């Protein structure tokens, strides 16, 4: 079970956690300046970091006289996530231990700020954003405690041999995702890093059936309740907007073209995620900007002339994408990409509605892209059962005047 799943995708594969080099022990003295005060710590001999800034720990170690480390759940560029027993409440939690590196400490402070604002606005966690239980500084390592959750929808997919989710599972997961992100948007936040790795099942227990044709077991998740995680890149409207955001495969065209971005870039990411849940494959499987744009044109049609003229990037010539579809890269795009509707596996109305919604989320022009309030009212979500429905469709509108950023 993971609360955070940081992944690096390369050429059609995903490495969920990088290998750990054998640590070299370094005794350090740090002065940590945070928005929450100044922490000076002369490190005790027993508190050491490896050469990358990760905290060196062992199973059974006790942090803050409260959190007893039980196991490592995973590792990412930010640090590690460990399973701990909270001795104060006698339950397991997931503890995100940030590297003792300035830029990661600063990113953690920003994430804590967002998580605190979310908790103020949604104290009962009705909007499906992961709940921060507490945070503390441990000898230069910012540590954030979260509820234990299940696997990410990506890791479950990977462990299931990339067998797609059923249409009803796609419907419920997508509905919850739209609902959660709409809550952020209504409160002047953009997540900026939506991807299947950042959507976790609350409980990823599954049933097993045997597929005689493929001669392997098939996992079916029992409950499709989800939580949204990783607010380390979440940005308020009034804050500085980085030029490039989002993980490559879920990056909107206005971001690639450096035309500026706001909440609609999240909507584009959701469209890509819905496609991936439905088919088990990544919509835009590339690592190159120009190729990415060529894939978009192959799948969605020409990029609008206005966007091509306005961008200062080098990918367009006289408003048209500068792309040779006859070379090896061109053949790759031609052979591996086809018009969006061609991916529809059934002509049934439910499948048609799913692709209608995805196509509205993948509008090139951010101003023309469907907003998430409209998305919740789309016919694709009409079959969400009364038991699965969350709040009221207008809840975000009523809360708009009480921005998280205040």
Short mmCIF file of C-alpha atoms in Angstrom, two decimals:
data_model
loop_
_atom_site.label_atom_id
_atom_site.label_comp_id
_atom_site.label_asym_id
_atom_site.label_seq_id
_atom_site.Cartn_x
_atom_site.Cartn_y
_atom_site.Cartn_z
CA UNK A 1 0.00 0.00 0.00
CA UNK A 2 1.27 3.41 -0.95
CA UNK A 3 0.26 6.94 -0.15
CA UNK A 4 2.60 8.39 -2.75
CA UNK A 5 3.78 6.85 -5.99
CA UNK A 6 6.44 8.83 -7.86
CA UNK A 7 7.24 7.33 -11.25
CA UNK A 8 9.60 7.93 -14.14
CA UNK A 9 8.31 6.87 -17.53
CA UNK A 10 10.75 5.98 -20.28
CA UNK A 11 10.08 4.73 -23.77
CA UNK A 12 6.90 2.88 -22.94
CA UNK A 13 7.91 1.69 -19.50
CA UNK A 14 7.52 3.10 -16.04
CA UNK A 15 10.01 2.76 -13.22
CA UNK A 16 8.06 3.38 -10.05
CA UNK A 17 11.02 3.80 -7.75
CA UNK A 18 14.68 4.17 -8.60
CA UNK A 19 17.25 1.80 -7.15
CA UNK A 20 18.97 2.90 -3.98
CA UNK A 21 22.74 3.21 -4.00
CA UNK A 22 24.52 1.89 -0.94
CA UNK A 23 24.56 4.90 1.36
CA UNK A 24 27.69 6.58 2.52
CA UNK A 25 27.16 7.87 6.01
CA UNK A 26 27.51 11.59 6.46
CA UNK A 27 27.28 13.43 9.74
CA UNK A 28 25.79 16.87 9.17
CA UNK A 29 24.96 20.04 11.03
CA UNK A 30 22.06 21.95 9.52
CA UNK A 31 20.18 25.17 10.04
CA UNK A 32 16.79 24.88 8.39
CA UNK A 33 14.88 28.07 7.58
CA UNK A 34 11.22 27.36 6.97
CA UNK A 35 8.05 29.37 6.84
CA UNK A 36 7.27 27.80 10.18
CA UNK A 37 10.35 29.01 12.06
CA UNK A 38 14.08 28.32 12.14
CA UNK A 39 15.23 24.86 13.14
CA UNK A 40 18.89 24.46 14.16
CA UNK A 41 19.99 20.92 14.67
CA UNK A 42 23.37 19.51 15.57
CA UNK A 43 22.84 16.02 14.27
CA UNK A 44 23.29 13.24 16.75
CA UNK A 45 25.69 10.50 15.61
CA UNK A 46 22.72 8.16 15.17
CA UNK A 47 20.92 10.53 12.78
CA UNK A 48 22.63 10.40 9.40
CA UNK A 49 21.91 11.03 5.72
CA UNK A 50 23.21 9.22 2.66
CA UNK A 51 25.04 11.11 -0.08
CA UNK A 52 21.77 11.99 -1.86
CA UNK A 53 20.21 13.52 1.24
CA UNK A 54 17.92 10.62 2.20
CA UNK A 55 17.53 9.93 5.89
CA UNK A 56 19.25 6.68 6.86
CA UNK A 57 16.88 4.66 9.01
CA UNK A 58 16.18 1.09 10.05
CA UNK A 59 12.99 -0.84 10.72
CA UNK A 60 12.02 -0.17 14.32
CA UNK A 61 13.50 3.34 14.45
CA UNK A 62 11.36 5.84 16.33
CA UNK A 63 10.81 9.39 15.05
CA UNK A 64 9.53 12.13 17.36
CA UNK A 65 9.02 9.45 20.05
CA UNK A 66 5.81 8.66 18.17
CA UNK A 67 6.28 7.16 14.69
CA UNK A 68 7.83 3.67 14.63
CA UNK A 69 9.13 2.74 11.17
CA UNK A 70 7.73 -0.58 9.96
CA UNK A 71 8.69 -0.71 6.27
CA UNK A 72 9.70 1.31 3.24
CA UNK A 73 6.79 1.83 0.88
CA UNK A 74 8.65 3.58 -1.89
CA UNK A 75 11.20 6.12 -3.04
CA UNK A 76 11.10 9.08 -5.38
CA UNK A 77 13.15 12.14 -6.26
CA UNK A 78 11.65 13.98 -3.25
CA UNK A 79 12.63 11.38 -0.65
CA UNK A 80 11.03 8.22 0.70
CA UNK A 81 7.64 7.07 1.95
CA UNK A 82 7.62 4.74 4.94
CA UNK A 83 4.94 2.82 6.74
CA UNK A 84 4.91 3.77 10.41
CA UNK A 85 2.93 2.79 13.45
CA UNK A 86 1.61 5.91 15.14
CA UNK A 87 2.11 4.96 18.78
CA UNK A 88 -0.11 7.81 19.93
CA UNK A 89 -3.16 6.54 18.02
CA UNK A 90 -2.09 2.89 17.62
CA UNK A 91 -2.57 2.75 13.85
CA UNK A 92 -0.47 2.66 10.71
CA UNK A 93 0.18 5.81 8.71
CA UNK A 94 2.29 6.68 5.68
CA UNK A 95 5.13 9.12 6.38
CA UNK A 96 6.69 11.07 3.54
CA UNK A 97 10.30 11.83 4.53
CA UNK A 98 11.70 14.62 2.35
CA UNK A 99 15.40 14.66 1.47
CA UNK A 100 17.63 16.97 3.48
CA UNK A 101 18.09 19.14 0.38
CA UNK A 102 17.02 22.78 0.24
CA UNK A 103 14.96 22.67 -2.95
CA UNK A 104 12.97 19.66 -1.73
CA UNK A 105 12.42 21.27 1.67
CA UNK A 106 11.07 24.38 -0.08
CA UNK A 107 8.75 22.25 -2.25
CA UNK A 108 7.54 20.42 0.87
CA UNK A 109 6.72 23.74 2.58
CA UNK A 110 4.57 24.70 -0.41
CA UNK A 111 2.81 21.34 -0.32
CA UNK A 112 2.14 21.68 3.41
CA UNK A 113 0.64 25.13 2.82
CA UNK A 114 -1.75 23.74 0.20
CA UNK A 115 -2.67 20.73 2.35
CA UNK A 116 -3.40 22.98 5.34
CA UNK A 117 -5.64 25.21 3.23
CA UNK A 118 -7.44 22.16 1.84
CA UNK A 119 -8.03 20.87 5.36
CA UNK A 120 -9.47 24.24 6.40
CA UNK A 121 -11.90 24.18 3.50
CA UNK A 122 -12.71 20.48 3.66
CA UNK A 123 -12.19 19.26 7.24
CA UNK A 124 -14.14 16.05 6.66
CA UNK A 125 -12.30 15.14 3.44
CA UNK A 126 -15.48 15.15 1.35
CA UNK A 127 -13.64 16.32 -1.77
CA UNK A 128 -11.30 13.33 -1.99
CA UNK A 129 -7.97 15.13 -1.63
CA UNK A 130 -5.49 13.24 0.52
CA UNK A 131 -5.55 14.28 4.17
CA UNK A 132 -2.41 15.48 5.91
CA UNK A 133 -2.47 14.25 9.52
CA UNK A 134 0.55 16.23 10.73
CA UNK A 135 4.01 17.40 9.74
CA UNK A 136 7.28 18.00 11.54
CA UNK A 137 10.94 18.72 10.89
CA UNK A 138 13.30 15.88 11.76
CA UNK A 139 16.92 17.06 11.64
CA UNK A 140 16.47 18.86 8.32
CA UNK A 141 13.98 16.36 6.87
CA UNK A 142 10.44 17.67 6.47
CA UNK A 143 8.13 14.75 7.32
CA UNK A 144 4.46 14.68 6.35
CA UNK A 145 2.06 12.10 7.80
CA UNK A 146 -0.87 10.83 5.73
CA UNK A 147 -3.61 8.25 6.01
CA UNK A 148 -2.61 4.88 4.57
CA UNK A 149 -4.14 4.32 1.15
CA UNK A 150 -4.00 1.60 -1.48
CA UNK A 151 -2.15 1.33 -4.79
CA UNK A 152 -2.34 4.04 -7.41
CA UNK A 153 -4.63 3.37 -10.36
CA UNK A 154 -1.44 3.18 -12.45
CA UNK A 155 0.30 0.62 -10.25
CA UNK A 156 -2.84 -1.51 -10.14
CA UNK A 157 -3.03 -1.33 -13.96
CA UNK A 158 0.64 -2.27 -14.28
CA UNK A 159 0.32 -5.17 -11.82
CA UNK A 160 -2.69 -6.36 -13.85
CA UNK A 161 -0.62 -6.59 -17.06
CA UNK A 162 -2.10 -3.28 -18.27
CA UNK A 163 -5.55 -4.80 -18.60
CA UNK A 164 -7.89 -1.79 -18.90
CA UNK A 165 -10.48 -0.96 -16.30
CA UNK A 166 -14.11 -1.76 -17.14
CA UNK A 167 -16.28 1.06 -18.47
CA UNK A 168 -18.14 1.28 -15.15
CA UNK A 169 -14.86 1.48 -13.24
CA UNK A 170 -13.62 4.19 -15.63
CA UNK A 171 -16.88 6.06 -15.07
CA UNK A 172 -16.64 6.01 -11.26
CA UNK A 173 -12.90 6.78 -11.06
CA UNK A 174 -13.26 9.63 -13.58
CA UNK A 175 -16.30 11.07 -11.81
CA UNK A 176 -14.44 11.23 -8.50
CA UNK A 177 -11.35 12.72 -10.17
CA UNK A 178 -13.40 15.45 -11.86
CA UNK A 179 -15.17 16.16 -8.56
CA UNK A 180 -11.90 16.44 -6.60
CA UNK A 181 -10.14 18.64 -9.15
CA UNK A 182 -13.24 20.85 -9.51
CA UNK A 183 -12.91 21.55 -5.78
CA UNK A 184 -9.36 22.78 -6.38
CA UNK A 185 -10.39 24.90 -9.36
CA UNK A 186 -13.31 26.46 -7.50
CA UNK A 187 -10.83 27.55 -4.88
CA UNK A 188 -8.31 29.12 -7.27
CA UNK A 189 -5.88 26.19 -7.35
CA UNK A 190 -4.44 24.23 -10.26
CA UNK A 191 -2.99 20.79 -9.43
CA UNK A 192 -0.60 20.81 -12.47
CA UNK A 193 0.56 17.19 -12.06
CA UNK A 194 -2.48 15.02 -12.62
CA UNK A 195 -1.56 11.50 -13.73
CA UNK A 196 -2.61 7.93 -12.87
CA UNK A 197 0.28 7.66 -10.37
CA UNK A 198 -1.30 10.46 -8.32
CA UNK A 199 -4.73 8.84 -8.04
CA UNK A 200 -4.80 6.24 -5.27
CA UNK A 201 -7.42 3.68 -4.42
CA UNK A 202 -8.57 4.02 -0.82
CA UNK A 203 -8.36 0.23 -0.70
CA UNK A 204 -6.85 -1.75 -3.58
CA UNK A 205 -8.00 -5.21 -2.49
CA UNK A 206 -9.07 -7.29 -5.47
CA UNK A 207 -10.71 -10.49 -6.60
CA UNK A 208 -8.94 -12.97 -8.90
CA UNK A 209 -10.40 -14.71 -11.93
CA UNK A 210 -8.55 -16.85 -14.45
CA UNK A 211 -8.36 -15.84 -18.10
CA UNK A 212 -8.06 -19.16 -19.93
CA UNK A 213 -7.41 -17.44 -23.25
CA UNK A 214 -4.41 -15.49 -21.97
CA UNK A 215 -3.54 -18.13 -19.39
CA UNK A 216 -3.19 -15.74 -16.49
CA UNK A 217 -5.08 -14.34 -13.52
CA UNK A 218 -7.08 -11.14 -13.83
CA UNK A 219 -7.35 -8.77 -10.88
CA UNK A 220 -10.57 -6.82 -10.36
CA UNK A 221 -10.39 -4.10 -7.72
CA UNK A 222 -13.23 -4.53 -5.23
CA UNK A 223 -13.89 -0.84 -4.56
CA UNK A 224 -13.10 2.03 -6.92
CA UNK A 225 -13.10 4.79 -4.27
CA UNK A 226 -10.09 7.08 -4.85
CA UNK A 227 -8.11 9.92 -3.31
CA UNK A 228 -6.06 12.55 -5.14
CA UNK A 229 -2.46 13.01 -3.94
CA UNK A 230 0.74 15.00 -4.49
CA UNK A 231 0.07 18.69 -4.12
CA UNK A 232 3.75 19.59 -4.30
CA UNK A 233 3.23 21.41 -7.61
CA UNK A 234 -0.26 22.79 -6.92
CA UNK A 235 -0.39 26.51 -7.72
CA UNK A 236 -2.78 29.23 -6.56
CA UNK A 237 -3.97 31.72 -9.16
CA UNK A 238 -2.03 34.57 -7.53
CA UNK A 239 1.26 32.64 -7.35
CA UNK A 240 4.08 32.46 -9.87
CA UNK A 241 3.26 30.03 -12.68
CA UNK A 242 6.24 27.96 -13.84
CA UNK A 243 6.63 27.87 -17.62
CA UNK A 244 6.56 24.07 -17.82
CA UNK A 245 4.28 21.97 -15.63
CA UNK A 246 2.77 18.46 -15.71
CA UNK A 247 4.37 15.10 -16.42
CA UNK A 248 5.10 14.82 -20.15
CA UNK A 249 2.29 12.46 -21.22
CA UNK A 250 -0.41 14.60 -19.57
CA UNK A 251 0.94 18.01 -20.60
CA UNK A 252 -1.48 20.37 -22.35
CA UNK A 253 -0.56 22.02 -25.68
CA UNK A 254 -0.55 25.54 -24.22
CA UNK A 255 2.14 24.39 -21.76
CA UNK A 256 4.33 22.87 -24.49
CA UNK A 257 3.89 26.02 -26.60
CA UNK A 258 4.68 28.23 -23.58
CA UNK A 259 1.51 30.26 -24.03
CA UNK A 260 0.71 30.39 -20.31
CA UNK A 261 -1.65 28.12 -18.43
CA UNK A 262 -4.44 28.12 -15.86
CA UNK A 263 -6.96 25.51 -14.63
CA UNK A 264 -7.80 24.12 -18.13
CA UNK A 265 -4.37 22.43 -18.23
CA UNK A 266 -5.70 20.07 -15.51
CA UNK A 267 -8.74 19.29 -17.66
CA UNK A 268 -6.48 18.21 -20.54
CA UNK A 269 -4.61 15.89 -18.13
CA UNK A 270 -7.90 14.33 -16.98
CA UNK A 271 -8.84 13.61 -20.60
CA UNK A 272 -5.52 11.79 -21.09
CA UNK A 273 -6.03 9.84 -17.84
CA UNK A 274 -9.56 8.74 -18.78
CA UNK A 275 -8.26 7.43 -22.12
CA UNK A 276 -5.51 5.49 -20.32
CA UNK A 277 -7.89 3.91 -17.81
CA UNK A 278 -10.18 2.83 -20.68
CA UNK A 279 -7.48 1.36 -22.96
CA UNK A 280 -4.58 0.55 -20.63
CA UNK A 281 -2.17 2.51 -22.85
CA UNK A 282 -0.81 6.05 -22.72
CA UNK A 283 -2.44 8.38 -25.26
CA UNK A 284 0.73 10.38 -26.01
CA UNK A 285 3.69 8.00 -25.64
CA UNK A 286 6.61 10.29 -26.42
CA UNK A 287 9.44 12.27 -24.83
CA UNK A 288 9.91 14.95 -27.49
CA UNK A 289 7.93 18.18 -27.80
CA UNK A 290 7.72 18.27 -31.58
CA UNK A 291 6.72 14.60 -31.76
CA UNK A 292 4.18 15.18 -28.99
CA UNK A 293 2.57 17.97 -31.04
CA UNK A 294 2.60 15.76 -34.15
CA UNK A 295 0.80 13.04 -32.19
CA UNK A 296 -1.81 15.57 -31.11
CA UNK A 297 -2.42 16.54 -34.73
CA UNK A 298 -2.69 12.89 -35.80
CA UNK A 299 -5.18 12.11 -33.01
CA UNK A 300 -7.09 15.40 -32.66
CA UNK A 301 -6.57 17.25 -35.95
CA UNK A 302 -4.55 20.40 -36.75
CA UNK A 303 -3.40 22.68 -33.96
CA UNK A 304 -5.21 26.04 -34.33
CA UNK A 305 -3.40 28.58 -36.47
CA UNK A 306 -3.65 31.18 -33.68
CA UNK A 307 -1.68 28.99 -31.26
CA UNK A 308 0.94 28.21 -33.89
CA UNK A 309 1.41 31.91 -34.69
CA UNK A 310 1.46 33.02 -31.07
CA UNK A 311 4.04 30.57 -29.72
CA UNK A 312 7.67 31.64 -29.52
CA UNK A 313 8.83 28.03 -29.58
CA UNK A 314 10.61 26.65 -32.64
CA UNK A 315 8.03 24.02 -33.57
CA UNK A 316 5.98 26.04 -36.06
CA UNK A 317 6.66 27.67 -39.41
CA UNK A 318 4.14 30.27 -40.58
CA UNK A 319 1.59 28.98 -38.07
CA UNK A 320 1.85 25.32 -39.13
CA UNK A 321 3.64 22.52 -37.26
CA UNK A 322 7.10 22.01 -38.76
CA UNK A 323 7.01 18.22 -39.03
CA UNK A 324 8.18 15.70 -41.61
CA UNK A 325 5.80 12.75 -41.60
CA UNK A 326 7.98 10.76 -44.03
CA UNK A 327 11.06 10.23 -41.85
CA UNK A 328 11.35 7.54 -39.16
CA UNK A 329 9.74 9.73 -36.47
CA UNK A 330 6.94 10.61 -38.87
CA UNK A 331 6.33 6.93 -39.63
CA UNK A 332 6.30 6.13 -35.91
CA UNK A 333 3.58 8.70 -35.28
CA UNK A 334 1.61 7.59 -38.32
CA UNK A 335 1.76 3.92 -37.34
CA UNK A 336 1.12 4.37 -33.60
CA UNK A 337 -1.48 7.12 -33.55
CA UNK A 338 -4.93 7.34 -35.13
CA UNK A 339 -7.96 9.65 -34.81
CA UNK A 340 -9.35 9.69 -31.27
CA UNK A 341 -12.69 8.04 -32.08
CA UNK A 342 -10.89 5.09 -33.71
CA UNK A 343 -9.83 3.96 -30.25
CA UNK A 344 -13.44 3.41 -29.15
CA UNK A 345 -13.74 -0.34 -28.49
CA UNK A 346 -17.54 -0.44 -28.83
CA UNK A 347 -20.19 1.55 -30.64
CA UNK A 348 -22.48 1.40 -27.60
CA UNK A 349 -23.85 4.73 -26.38
CA UNK A 350 -21.89 4.59 -23.11
CA UNK A 351 -18.62 4.29 -25.01
CA UNK A 352 -19.64 7.06 -27.40
CA UNK A 353 -20.43 9.35 -24.46
CA UNK A 354 -17.05 8.60 -22.85
CA UNK A 355 -15.22 9.63 -26.01
CA UNK A 356 -17.43 12.67 -26.42
CA UNK A 357 -16.37 13.83 -22.95
CA UNK A 358 -12.69 13.02 -23.58
CA UNK A 359 -12.79 14.99 -26.86
CA UNK A 360 -14.25 18.00 -25.03
CA UNK A 361 -11.42 17.78 -22.49
CA UNK A 362 -8.84 17.60 -25.29
CA UNK A 363 -9.85 20.81 -27.05
CA UNK A 364 -6.68 22.63 -28.09
CA UNK A 365 -7.85 26.10 -27.07
CA UNK A 366 -7.98 26.30 -23.26
CA UNK A 367 -10.92 28.72 -23.47
CA UNK A 368 -12.89 26.15 -25.50
CA UNK A 369 -12.10 23.20 -23.22
CA UNK A 370 -14.97 21.94 -21.09
CA UNK A 371 -14.84 23.14 -17.46
CA UNK A 372 -15.25 20.57 -14.72
CA UNK A 373 -18.67 21.82 -13.59
CA UNK A 374 -19.94 21.08 -17.11
CA UNK A 375 -18.07 17.78 -17.14
CA UNK A 376 -19.92 16.59 -14.03
CA UNK A 377 -23.19 17.27 -15.88
CA UNK A 378 -22.09 15.40 -19.00
CA UNK A 379 -24.33 12.45 -20.02
CA UNK A 380 -21.45 10.03 -19.40
CA UNK A 381 -21.87 10.59 -15.65
CA UNK A 382 -25.67 10.26 -15.62
CA UNK A 383 -25.34 6.57 -14.76
CA UNK A 384 -23.38 7.29 -11.58
CA UNK A 385 -25.55 5.69 -8.90
CA UNK A 386 -27.15 7.68 -6.09
CA UNK A 387 -24.83 5.85 -3.69
CA UNK A 388 -21.75 6.99 -5.62
CA UNK A 389 -22.82 10.62 -6.10
CA UNK A 390 -20.82 13.23 -4.22
CA UNK A 391 -22.40 16.39 -2.80
CA UNK A 392 -24.36 18.59 -5.17
CA UNK A 393 -23.32 19.73 -8.63
CA UNK A 394 -23.23 23.35 -7.47
CA UNK A 395 -21.22 22.86 -4.28
CA UNK A 396 -18.05 24.28 -5.80
CA UNK A 397 -19.88 27.38 -7.04
CA UNK A 398 -21.19 28.13 -3.56
CA UNK A 399 -17.67 27.88 -2.17
CA UNK A 400 -16.03 29.97 -4.87
CA UNK A 401 -16.19 33.14 -2.77
CA UNK A 402 -14.25 31.48 0.04
CA UNK A 403 -10.98 30.91 -1.74
CA UNK A 404 -8.33 28.63 -0.26
CA UNK A 405 -5.74 31.24 -1.09
CA UNK A 406 -7.09 33.75 1.39
#
